[in-house]
Each structure stands twice: as structure tokens, then as C-alpha cells.
Amino acid sequence: MIMTNEAKTGDDLTMPVASMIDVAIIEDERDIRECLTFLISGTEGYSCTGSYRSMEEALDKIEHQLPNIVLSDIGLPGMDGIAGIRILKERYPDLLILMLTVYDDDERIFDAMCAGASGYLLKKTPPAKLLESLKEAVGGGAPMSPEVARRVITLFREIRPPERADYQLTPHETRLLKLFVEGHIYKTAAVELGVSVNTVNFHVRNIYEKLQVHTRSEAVAKALVNRLV
Amino acid sequence: MIMTNEAKTGDDLTMPVASMIDVAIIEDERDIRECLTFLISGTEGYSCTGSYRSMEEALDKIEHQLPNIVLSDIGLPGMDGIAGIRILKERYPDLLILMLTVYDDDERIFDAMCAGASGYLLKKTPPAKLLESLKEAVGGGAPMSPEVARRVITLFREIRPPERADYQLTPHETRLLKLFVEGHIYKTAAVELGVSVNTVNFHVRNIYEKLQVHTRSEAVAKALVNRLV
DNA sequence: CCCGCCCCTGCATGAATATGCGGTGACACT
DNA sequence: AGTGTCACCGCATATTCATGCAGGGGCGGG
């Protein structure tokens, strides 16, 4: 790993930070693993609780001395990093995981985040920033390399559910539609709203007209797909 | 704005950074605006091209001296920050925008990012980190306060559809459910499948049992929410 | 005062739904 | 051969739905 640039110092985070940050490392390349181990062991306030070359090894031995946070590569022999962190999070839900990898493609970023990673750094990250990111993650943040943060936001924009379509539903219509989405039928919705079934009927016809549908199911589908409620 | 914690220094970014970072400020609170203007004007490598108290004023005058990046609040008199950055990005697509606000709710973060903000900082950000974030944004990054990054990731996970729940639906049941999601009723689904309504009835009862629902609307809602089709 | 909109209620009617119960044949597995 | 599952079909019944038509009161704006 090429060490470049000066280290950052962290800002104050609201979550209490453990006085000692215990880190486990999962990295298949020996020289990188050793380098990381040296960096973490040699920095005040940090300790290295384990240093593994595979996810299998980590899963096998990590419980002997559970860290606050795992620093894991994605490309590993055998089980890959993402599959591994799913299992880690399953076994130790409070365990924090920070990815440290060369991969910066959307899919891996996405999968890692969804699998439970708290942060995602690229391997070119300078040592000082790496240490700071560990601290930030332990403090409740979600450190990402600039390129990763950019991709996350781009993905965000792409994934974003469509803006709420505006069908000009009145407050009562929206409320009734919401009840339908929740599984109510005319009768129970009427009870819930404190009105008669005839009133529900009235609103229903307006809703169906505005949404251009003819059944409650269609209205429910449209409400969910278009995020109307 | 309360200035806390030591400043960070930036890491090397791959995109070429302009030698001078020109910043425009949009902030309604005068003392904060003046403080920011002073901070930026008084830092080597940065210049302040404009300092506005409203989005309207910014939209009116910003072209006189277009900055690299805008530092904008959200809560502003008249047009709010998010509506404003949509217009700014429309007029100046390459203009970078960094939000600086007290709001850290999901909706605003989400709206700001989708409107085109490159980054999102909370107002408690220390001055040095603020400067570094401007630099990072200009360098192509997407700086976010730790809390914001965490929320973005949380939103990310929420937006991502959950993995398909497994209700053990048979192929025909899935097919029928899909037709319901598309708006079919028993009759039209029967026609579509080339079976009798009685067969549809039969499948429906199995579907409802597996999904633990009692109406087609509920089945449709469950199908959409759990991505069964 | 008038108008438009929202919310409320009622009744009627044909169609659709949901559920109960009954049956068959094909296919794979033991 | 026996069993289980899937897909198919049927009938009955009470309930719900969707739509048509009728009416009223409150509130805000012009």
C-alpha cells in the first residue's frame, strides 16, 4: 500500500469512543497485512486483536479476542469479504466493519454497505487517514474515501424512488389509501376513520378517479409504487 | 456556528484541483455569513466570490463572479436551499454545491443529494474541516459529516429492496400474484392464464394462506413490499 | 352573497370476492 | 402400490366491492 499524504485529526463525535480501539485485520496479502498490523499496533490508542489472511481464519479465531472494529479486504481467498461480513454481522451485530479494498465499483460498494459495513475505504488511503477513519467509525460515523462517497451519492440518485407523484389527493383520501395499503377493507377503514361505509365509498370513487384505477388492489399498487402514502 | 476541534488536512485527490478555490456563500444569518466569508477570504488558496443572505440574491448575482463551489444553507428566507440548488445546477451544471446546515434529517439529506449537492456538512463542522471539505468537493469527492454519512448509508440500506422473502409460492401462484399486482381481477387473470375462475379461486386461497392475508389488496401490498414478483 | 371544494351520509344494484367443500389427473418419490 | 404435491375444475354462500344517483353542512375566497 502506498502511503501518501499527511494524517487528518478527527473531529469530536457525539457517541462515546472506547478509550482503546481494538482492530482485527483481514487481508490476504502478507506485506499489507503486516504493514497494517504494525501501523495499528504501533499507534497509541489502537490495538490489533487479530490479523488474518482469510475470512475463514477470521471467522474461526476472531471470538478469541473480539475487536471493536474489523478492517477487511473484499478480495480474499475462499470466502470473499462481503459474504464474510454478513456472517460476522450475524454473529456479532455490534461489531463494526470497515472495508479496505482496491475495488471501487458500484456493486461491491453497494453490497458491502448493505451487508453491514460501516465504512468503505480504498487501499490508497494514507495511514493517518486510515487511523482516523477507524476512530470515526467507532464513533458512529461512516467513513468513505472521496471516490466512494461520490459513488454512493451517485447510486443514491439513481436508486432514489421516484418523486411522489402528485395526484391531488385530499388529506382524507390519502389517509384512506394508507389504510388500504395497510390491509383494511371498506368496513374496517370506515371504523378506523370514524365515518360510515358510505363515506368511504364516496372517497374511494374519488381516489379511483384520480389514480385512474378501478379496484382497491390497483390503488394499493399505485400507492406503493408511486410512494403516495 | 460553534467552532470545535482541530482541522484536518486533506489527502491527495486524483482530480486536478484548481489552484484557487472560489467559494460563494449562501447563509441568512449575518454573523455566520460574515464568519464564513472571513474564514474563506482569510485562507490561502481560497477566495470568496460572493456572500448572499438569500437564494434569490444568490441567483440574481452569482453570475457576476461564478465560483467553483457554493456553500449553501438549507433554511433560508424565501426560496429554500434545496429548491435553489436545483436551479443553480440547472443553470450551471458544473457548479459544485456543498450544503452547510443544521438539518440532519433523512428527507433533507436525501433531497439535497438528489437535487445535486456534492456534499453535506452539519454546521458544527470545525472551520479547518470545512475548508478541507471544500477542497475535497472541488477535487471530486463527496464530503459528509459523520452523522450524515451514517444516515446516507442507513437510507441506502432502506432504499435497497430487501432480499426476496421466501413464501414458497409455486410458479403458478407467483404468476397469478404478478397479474394481481398488474391490476388484474379474478376474471381477467383467469383469461390471461387460460384457466377457469375456479382455478384462480383455488390458487388465490393458497396464496392468501402462504402470505397470511385475506384480500387481494393485502396480497398485492405484500408482493410489492417484499418484492415477491 | 355566491361559488368551489371538502367531508359527510344515504340507497340501489350487479358484479366480484373470499371461503367452505367437493372432485380429478399427472408426476416424482419411497 | 402408496403418498404427497401441483394444477386443474366445480358448486354454494355470505360478504364486499364498484358504480350510479341523491342529498347536506362547513369553510375559505372572491
XYZ file of C-alpha atoms (C1' of nucleotides) in Angstrom:
518
model
C 0.000 0.000 0.000
C 1.430 3.347 -0.992
C 1.496 5.695 1.956
C 0.831 9.235 0.929
C -0.256 12.498 2.471
C -0.436 13.710 5.984
C -2.827 12.347 8.505
C -6.026 14.050 9.483
C -7.080 14.524 13.024
C -10.638 13.728 13.888
C -13.461 15.993 14.935
C -15.388 15.454 18.097
C -18.070 12.809 17.692
C -21.134 12.537 19.827
C -21.012 8.811 20.508
C -18.642 7.894 23.308
C -15.454 6.456 21.867
C -13.838 3.487 23.505
C -10.597 4.544 25.090
C -8.823 1.801 23.139
C -9.737 0.951 19.615
C -9.351 -2.777 19.096
C -8.970 -3.684 15.457
C -8.945 -7.009 13.666
C -7.430 -7.151 10.223
C -8.496 -9.405 7.374
C -6.106 -9.068 4.475
C -4.689 -11.808 2.255
C -1.567 -10.009 1.064
C 1.072 -10.647 3.678
C 3.086 -7.459 3.361
C -0.021 -5.315 3.510
C -1.354 -7.299 6.443
C 1.912 -6.915 8.304
C 2.102 -3.272 7.479
C -1.414 -2.677 8.764
C -0.759 -4.707 11.873
C 2.361 -2.686 12.537
C 0.564 0.580 11.956
C -2.288 -0.242 14.302
C -0.189 -1.893 16.991
C 2.237 0.972 16.874
C -0.266 3.743 17.345
C -1.363 4.951 20.713
C -4.999 4.315 21.401
C -5.186 1.435 18.938
C -4.540 -2.251 19.350
C -4.557 -5.138 16.954
C -6.566 -8.077 18.299
C -6.091 -10.325 15.302
C -4.589 -10.403 11.881
C -5.987 -12.919 9.423
C -5.259 -13.791 5.835
C -8.685 -15.231 5.062
C -12.248 -14.784 6.108
C -12.416 -18.407 7.163
C -9.496 -17.876 9.503
C -11.087 -14.749 10.871
C -14.448 -16.431 11.447
C -12.653 -19.255 13.183
C -10.477 -17.231 15.519
C -11.995 -13.819 15.968
C -14.030 -14.757 19.019
C -10.841 -15.391 20.966
C -10.401 -11.656 21.207
C -13.287 -9.736 19.763
C -12.324 -6.316 18.417
C -14.395 -3.112 18.251
C -13.951 -2.996 14.545
C -12.810 -5.182 11.679
C -10.787 -3.839 8.802
C -11.499 -6.162 5.939
C -10.494 -6.576 2.330
C -13.061 -7.820 -0.175
C -10.892 -9.925 -2.468
C -9.849 -12.835 -0.255
C -9.000 -16.471 -0.939
C -12.031 -18.664 -0.303
C -14.954 -16.700 1.092
C -14.982 -13.135 -0.117
C -15.104 -10.171 2.199
C -18.741 -9.307 1.614
C -20.059 -12.797 2.259
C -17.872 -12.847 5.330
C -19.091 -9.624 6.807
C -22.679 -10.818 6.520
C -21.751 -13.736 8.726
C -19.735 -11.539 11.065
C -22.649 -9.138 11.484
C -24.962 -12.071 12.070
C -22.768 -13.448 14.829
C -21.711 -10.119 16.296
C -24.317 -7.480 15.426
C -22.485 -4.708 17.246
C -19.224 -5.401 15.505
C -18.220 -2.565 13.217
C -16.721 -3.288 9.842
C -14.675 -1.021 7.681
C -13.879 -2.208 4.184
C -10.397 -1.584 2.858
C -10.138 -2.630 -0.725
C -8.952 -1.762 -4.202
C -12.427 -2.261 -5.608
C -14.433 0.883 -6.141
C -17.209 -0.421 -8.369
C -20.807 0.343 -7.523
C -21.876 -3.195 -6.968
C -19.272 -4.004 -4.363
C -19.753 -0.715 -2.576
C -23.467 -1.320 -2.569
C -23.192 -4.937 -1.461
C -20.699 -4.143 1.263
C -22.828 -1.359 2.687
C -25.950 -3.470 2.561
C -24.128 -6.404 4.112
C -23.420 -4.198 7.091
C -20.135 -2.374 6.513
C -19.997 0.936 8.352
C -17.422 2.414 6.033
C -15.564 1.788 2.827
C -12.055 2.927 2.128
C -9.869 2.441 -0.871
C -6.446 0.940 -0.319
C -4.686 4.098 -1.360
C -5.898 5.734 1.827
C -2.968 7.248 3.756
C -2.195 5.601 7.114
C -3.166 8.587 9.177
C -6.482 8.868 7.425
C -6.992 5.165 7.885
C -6.477 5.505 11.624
C -8.768 8.465 11.733
C -11.415 6.565 9.796
C -11.272 3.724 12.256
C -11.834 6.228 15.022
C -14.678 7.845 13.137
C -16.354 4.506 12.517
C -16.070 3.543 16.160
C -17.518 6.934 16.980
C -20.577 6.185 14.911
C -19.569 7.739 11.604
C -19.422 6.143 8.192
C -16.031 6.998 6.716
C -15.693 6.667 2.987
C -12.940 7.523 0.583
C -13.896 10.542 -1.530
C -14.387 8.417 -4.619
C -16.567 6.013 -2.701
C -18.662 8.782 -1.191
C -19.165 10.169 -4.665
C -20.278 6.803 -5.974
C -22.602 6.295 -3.051
C -24.275 9.585 -3.801
C -24.480 8.787 -7.475
C -26.031 5.428 -6.670
C -28.326 7.214 -4.268
C -29.555 9.463 -7.016
C -30.089 6.548 -9.344
C -31.835 4.394 -6.828
C -33.993 7.121 -5.444
C -37.623 6.208 -5.526
C -39.471 8.461 -7.927
C -40.660 11.717 -6.508
C -44.067 11.474 -5.052
C -46.424 11.769 -7.924
C -48.987 14.410 -7.288
C -52.481 13.098 -7.830
C -54.002 15.932 -5.831
C -55.400 13.552 -3.245
C -57.082 15.285 -0.352
C -55.886 14.534 3.187
C -58.799 12.161 3.804
C -58.231 10.385 0.530
C -54.584 9.884 1.390
C -55.499 8.621 4.792
C -57.959 6.131 3.353
C -55.472 4.990 0.751
C -52.932 4.440 3.506
C -55.435 2.267 5.339
C -55.973 0.220 2.200
C -52.221 -0.247 1.844
C -52.220 -1.473 5.419
C -54.798 -4.107 4.564
C -58.069 -2.526 5.555
C -61.313 -3.196 3.711
C -64.110 -0.631 3.304
C -65.761 -1.681 6.532
C -62.727 -1.614 8.778
C -61.432 1.578 7.191
C -64.758 3.222 7.960
C -64.438 2.175 11.581
C -60.877 3.433 11.709
C -61.822 6.811 10.259
C -64.964 7.079 12.362
C -67.170 7.519 9.334
C -69.800 5.425 7.615
C -69.085 2.943 4.881
C -70.967 5.256 2.541
C -68.435 7.964 3.208
C -65.667 5.516 2.455
C -67.455 4.633 -0.759
C -67.569 8.272 -1.653
C -63.867 8.825 -1.073
C -62.995 5.595 -2.847
C -64.645 6.706 -6.018
C -62.687 9.950 -5.941
C -59.435 8.127 -5.261
C -60.027 5.699 -8.105
C -60.812 8.540 -10.465
C -57.700 10.485 -9.555
C -55.434 7.442 -9.741
C -57.183 6.188 -12.853
C -57.852 2.774 -11.370
C -60.902 0.615 -10.836
C -60.063 -1.602 -7.884
C -58.632 -1.259 -4.425
C -55.742 -3.528 -5.412
C -54.771 -1.266 -8.260
C -54.974 1.721 -5.943
C -52.779 -0.058 -3.399
C -50.240 -0.986 -6.061
C -50.120 2.547 -7.370
C -49.773 3.948 -3.865
C -46.797 1.718 -3.136
C -45.053 2.077 -6.462
C -45.505 5.843 -6.531
C -44.972 6.285 -2.816
C -48.267 8.077 -2.347
C -48.538 7.220 1.306
C -21.533 28.350 14.440
C -19.575 26.802 17.249
C -16.004 26.187 16.208
C -14.722 22.980 17.674
C -11.871 20.548 17.156
C -8.734 20.757 15.185
C -8.670 20.987 11.468
C -7.887 18.112 9.183
C -5.535 18.296 6.304
C -6.523 16.770 3.053
C -5.290 13.729 1.240
C -4.148 13.748 -2.316
C -7.017 13.561 -4.751
C -6.766 12.287 -8.283
C -8.732 15.029 -9.991
C -6.722 18.153 -10.669
C -7.575 20.794 -8.113
C -7.899 24.381 -9.182
C -5.082 26.412 -7.727
C -7.592 28.769 -6.202
C -10.846 27.591 -4.728
C -13.527 30.187 -5.369
C -16.418 29.898 -2.974
C -19.792 31.564 -2.871
C -21.676 31.568 0.404
C -25.424 31.472 0.876
C -26.329 31.921 4.502
C -29.096 34.027 6.009
C -27.653 34.525 9.480
C -25.432 37.520 9.211
C -22.829 36.655 11.817
C -22.373 33.176 10.392
C -22.205 34.543 6.893
C -19.574 37.078 7.903
C -17.639 34.488 9.807
C -17.611 32.137 6.826
C -16.649 34.935 4.478
C -13.819 35.869 6.772
C -12.658 32.290 7.089
C -12.599 31.688 3.354
C -11.196 35.045 2.365
C -8.531 34.729 5.019
C -7.266 31.328 3.974
C -4.587 30.861 1.393
C -5.793 29.090 -1.671
C -9.390 30.091 -1.124
C -11.344 33.146 -2.202
C -14.867 34.294 -1.590
C -16.589 35.367 -4.796
C -19.918 36.219 -3.221
C -21.733 36.187 0.065
C -25.516 36.150 -0.056
C -28.213 36.090 2.557
C -30.890 34.542 0.351
C -31.133 32.166 -2.548
C -32.874 34.819 -4.563
C -29.966 37.164 -4.068
C -27.526 34.426 -4.995
C -29.421 33.506 -8.138
C -29.504 37.139 -9.086
C -25.853 37.974 -8.580
C -23.814 34.819 -8.705
C -23.110 35.063 -12.435
C -21.124 38.221 -11.873
C -18.358 36.113 -10.487
C -19.051 32.418 -10.757
C -17.353 30.340 -8.069
C -16.053 26.755 -8.222
C -18.306 25.813 -5.389
C -21.256 27.110 -3.443
C -21.584 26.673 0.279
C -25.284 26.818 0.974
C -27.601 26.640 3.935
C -30.991 24.970 3.538
C -33.161 27.110 5.772
C -33.242 30.463 4.000
C -35.786 33.240 3.774
C -37.887 32.869 0.643
C -36.687 30.037 -1.535
C -35.130 27.248 0.454
C -31.674 25.911 -0.194
C -32.750 22.710 -1.884
C -35.099 24.358 -4.329
C -32.349 26.844 -5.024
C -29.637 24.341 -5.736
C -31.873 22.652 -8.272
C -31.998 25.930 -10.148
C -28.293 26.538 -9.677
C -27.435 23.108 -11.071
C -29.799 23.720 -13.930
C -28.111 26.965 -14.846
C -24.566 25.920 -14.030
C -24.307 22.127 -14.264
C -20.620 22.070 -13.378
C -21.100 24.188 -10.301
C -20.377 22.246 -7.165
C -22.581 22.649 -4.136
C -21.818 21.810 -0.565
C -24.665 22.014 1.925
C -23.910 23.507 5.308
C -26.891 23.251 7.550
C -28.210 22.331 10.964
C -30.707 19.894 9.481
C -29.681 16.265 9.579
C -32.989 14.568 8.847
C -33.148 11.917 6.178
C -35.509 13.758 3.946
C -33.402 16.871 3.600
C -30.197 14.924 3.173
C -31.892 12.857 0.543
C -33.457 15.818 -1.225
C -30.251 17.818 -1.199
C -28.220 14.966 -2.633
C -30.789 14.274 -5.284
C -31.061 17.950 -6.115
C -27.376 17.917 -6.951
C -25.397 18.695 -3.802
C -21.931 17.144 -3.860
C -21.617 17.124 -0.118
C -23.492 17.753 3.064
C -21.988 19.120 6.207
C -23.537 19.955 9.504
C -22.993 23.423 10.872
C -20.975 22.170 13.799
C -18.187 21.282 11.380
C -14.894 22.834 12.534
C -13.500 25.540 10.221
C -10.473 23.542 9.172
C -12.596 20.573 8.262
C -14.932 22.861 6.399
C -12.038 24.173 4.309
C -10.786 20.667 3.714
C -14.256 19.563 2.654
C -14.460 22.365 0.124
C -11.164 21.187 -1.266
C -12.334 17.590 -1.326
C -15.535 18.515 -3.109
C -13.646 20.514 -5.714
C -11.375 17.528 -6.090
C -14.332 15.356 -6.948
C -15.129 13.930 -3.549
C -18.399 13.980 -1.649
C -17.647 15.200 1.848
C -20.212 14.450 4.502
C -20.271 14.935 8.229
C -20.025 11.574 10.016
C -23.648 11.708 11.080
C -24.724 12.471 7.558
C -22.602 9.685 6.068
C -24.168 7.279 8.543
C -27.665 8.389 7.598
C -26.882 8.134 3.927
C -25.775 4.565 4.432
C -28.812 3.797 6.515
C -31.051 5.290 3.848
C -29.083 3.314 1.304
C -29.887 0.091 3.093
C -33.529 1.052 3.471
C -33.874 2.013 -0.136
C -32.360 -1.194 -1.260
C -35.174 -3.590 -1.556
C -34.923 -6.377 0.961
C -33.970 -9.724 -0.432
C -36.925 -11.655 -1.689
C -38.791 -13.225 1.159
C -39.449 -16.868 0.546
C -43.098 -17.778 0.960
C -42.711 -20.973 -1.031
C -45.121 -19.809 -3.697
C -45.448 -22.179 -6.625
C -44.710 -20.863 -10.118
C -48.412 -20.555 -10.900
C -49.099 -18.764 -7.657
C -46.330 -16.312 -8.395
C -47.668 -15.787 -11.855
C -51.154 -15.099 -10.553
C -49.853 -12.757 -7.891
C -47.956 -10.868 -10.551
C -51.159 -10.473 -12.524
C -52.878 -9.078 -9.439
C -50.053 -6.592 -8.943
C -50.579 -5.549 -12.537
C -54.227 -4.825 -11.812
C -55.981 -7.959 -12.896
C -59.117 -9.209 -11.173
C -60.017 -12.907 -10.810
C -61.852 -12.920 -14.113
C -59.216 -11.286 -16.243
C -56.415 -13.227 -14.571
C -58.251 -16.460 -15.419
C -58.434 -15.393 -19.043
C -54.764 -14.442 -19.040
C -53.733 -17.802 -17.562
C -56.126 -19.764 -19.747
C -57.808 -21.370 -16.779
C -61.211 -21.070 -15.189
C -62.083 -18.617 -12.462
C -62.478 -21.601 -10.161
C -58.830 -22.444 -10.681
C -57.920 -18.872 -9.900
C -60.015 -19.144 -6.763
C -58.093 -22.242 -5.821
C -54.706 -20.628 -6.270
C -55.862 -17.470 -4.529
C -56.739 -19.347 -1.410
C -53.290 -20.949 -1.346
C -51.597 -17.611 -1.942
C -53.566 -15.955 0.835
C -52.694 -18.740 3.225
C -48.982 -18.592 2.443
C -48.842 -14.812 2.658
C -51.126 -14.753 5.689
C -53.533 -12.304 4.123
C -57.238 -12.210 3.423
C -57.689 -9.939 0.457
C -56.184 -9.384 -2.960
C -55.110 -5.878 -1.894
C -53.152 -7.237 1.018
C -51.552 -9.809 -1.239
C -50.630 -7.089 -3.716
C -49.167 -4.907 -0.981
C -47.131 -7.779 0.386
C -45.932 -8.716 -3.077
C -44.689 -5.199 -3.739
C -43.165 -4.548 -0.344
C -41.430 -7.911 -0.234
C -40.651 -7.980 -3.918
C -42.303 -11.316 -4.479
C -42.858 -10.711 -8.156
C -73.770 36.735 -1.001
C -72.056 33.319 -4.121
C -69.098 29.711 -5.522
C -65.989 25.918 -5.148
C -64.132 22.381 -2.534
C -64.012 19.062 1.110
C -66.275 15.992 4.006
C -70.282 13.701 5.283
C -74.468 10.438 4.611
C -77.822 7.624 2.199
C -79.758 3.939 -1.091
C -79.699 0.647 -5.007
C -77.724 -2.774 -7.953
C -74.942 -6.037 -10.392
C -70.500 -7.953 -10.084
C -66.722 -9.587 -7.650
C -64.591 -11.660 -3.763
C -63.422 -14.927 -0.099
C -64.158 -19.101 1.898
C -66.079 -23.765 2.531
C -66.360 -28.151 0.490
C -66.016 -31.471 -3.122
C -63.556 -33.751 -7.032
C -59.764 -35.301 -10.884
C -55.141 -36.337 -13.269
C -50.028 -36.051 -13.745
C -45.741 -36.563 -11.748
C -41.999 -37.642 -8.543
C -40.530 -40.128 -4.707
C -40.366 -44.014 -1.397
C -48.516 -49.569 -4.940
C -48.896 -45.672 -1.979
C -48.176 -40.894 -0.860
C -47.593 -36.049 -1.482
C -47.707 -32.055 -4.302
C -49.199 -29.290 -8.107
C -52.559 -27.857 -11.280
C -56.991 -28.197 -12.652
C -62.280 -27.876 -12.123
C -66.824 -27.435 -9.862
C -70.665 -25.532 -6.715
C -72.598 -22.782 -2.884
C -72.970 -18.799 0.021
C -72.358 -14.608 2.611
C -69.937 -10.591 2.218
C -67.715 -6.998 -0.064
C -66.964 -4.040 -3.838
C -67.631 -0.592 -7.501
C -70.524 2.459 -9.504
C -74.702 5.200 -10.163
C -77.507 8.636 -8.128
C -79.276 11.616 -4.462
C -78.587 14.945 -0.684
C -76.486 18.242 3.133
C -73.124 21.360 6.023
C -68.814 23.910 6.821
C -65.241 26.746 5.301
C -62.497 29.922 2.617
C -62.056 33.083 -1.068
C -63.806 36.469 -4.395
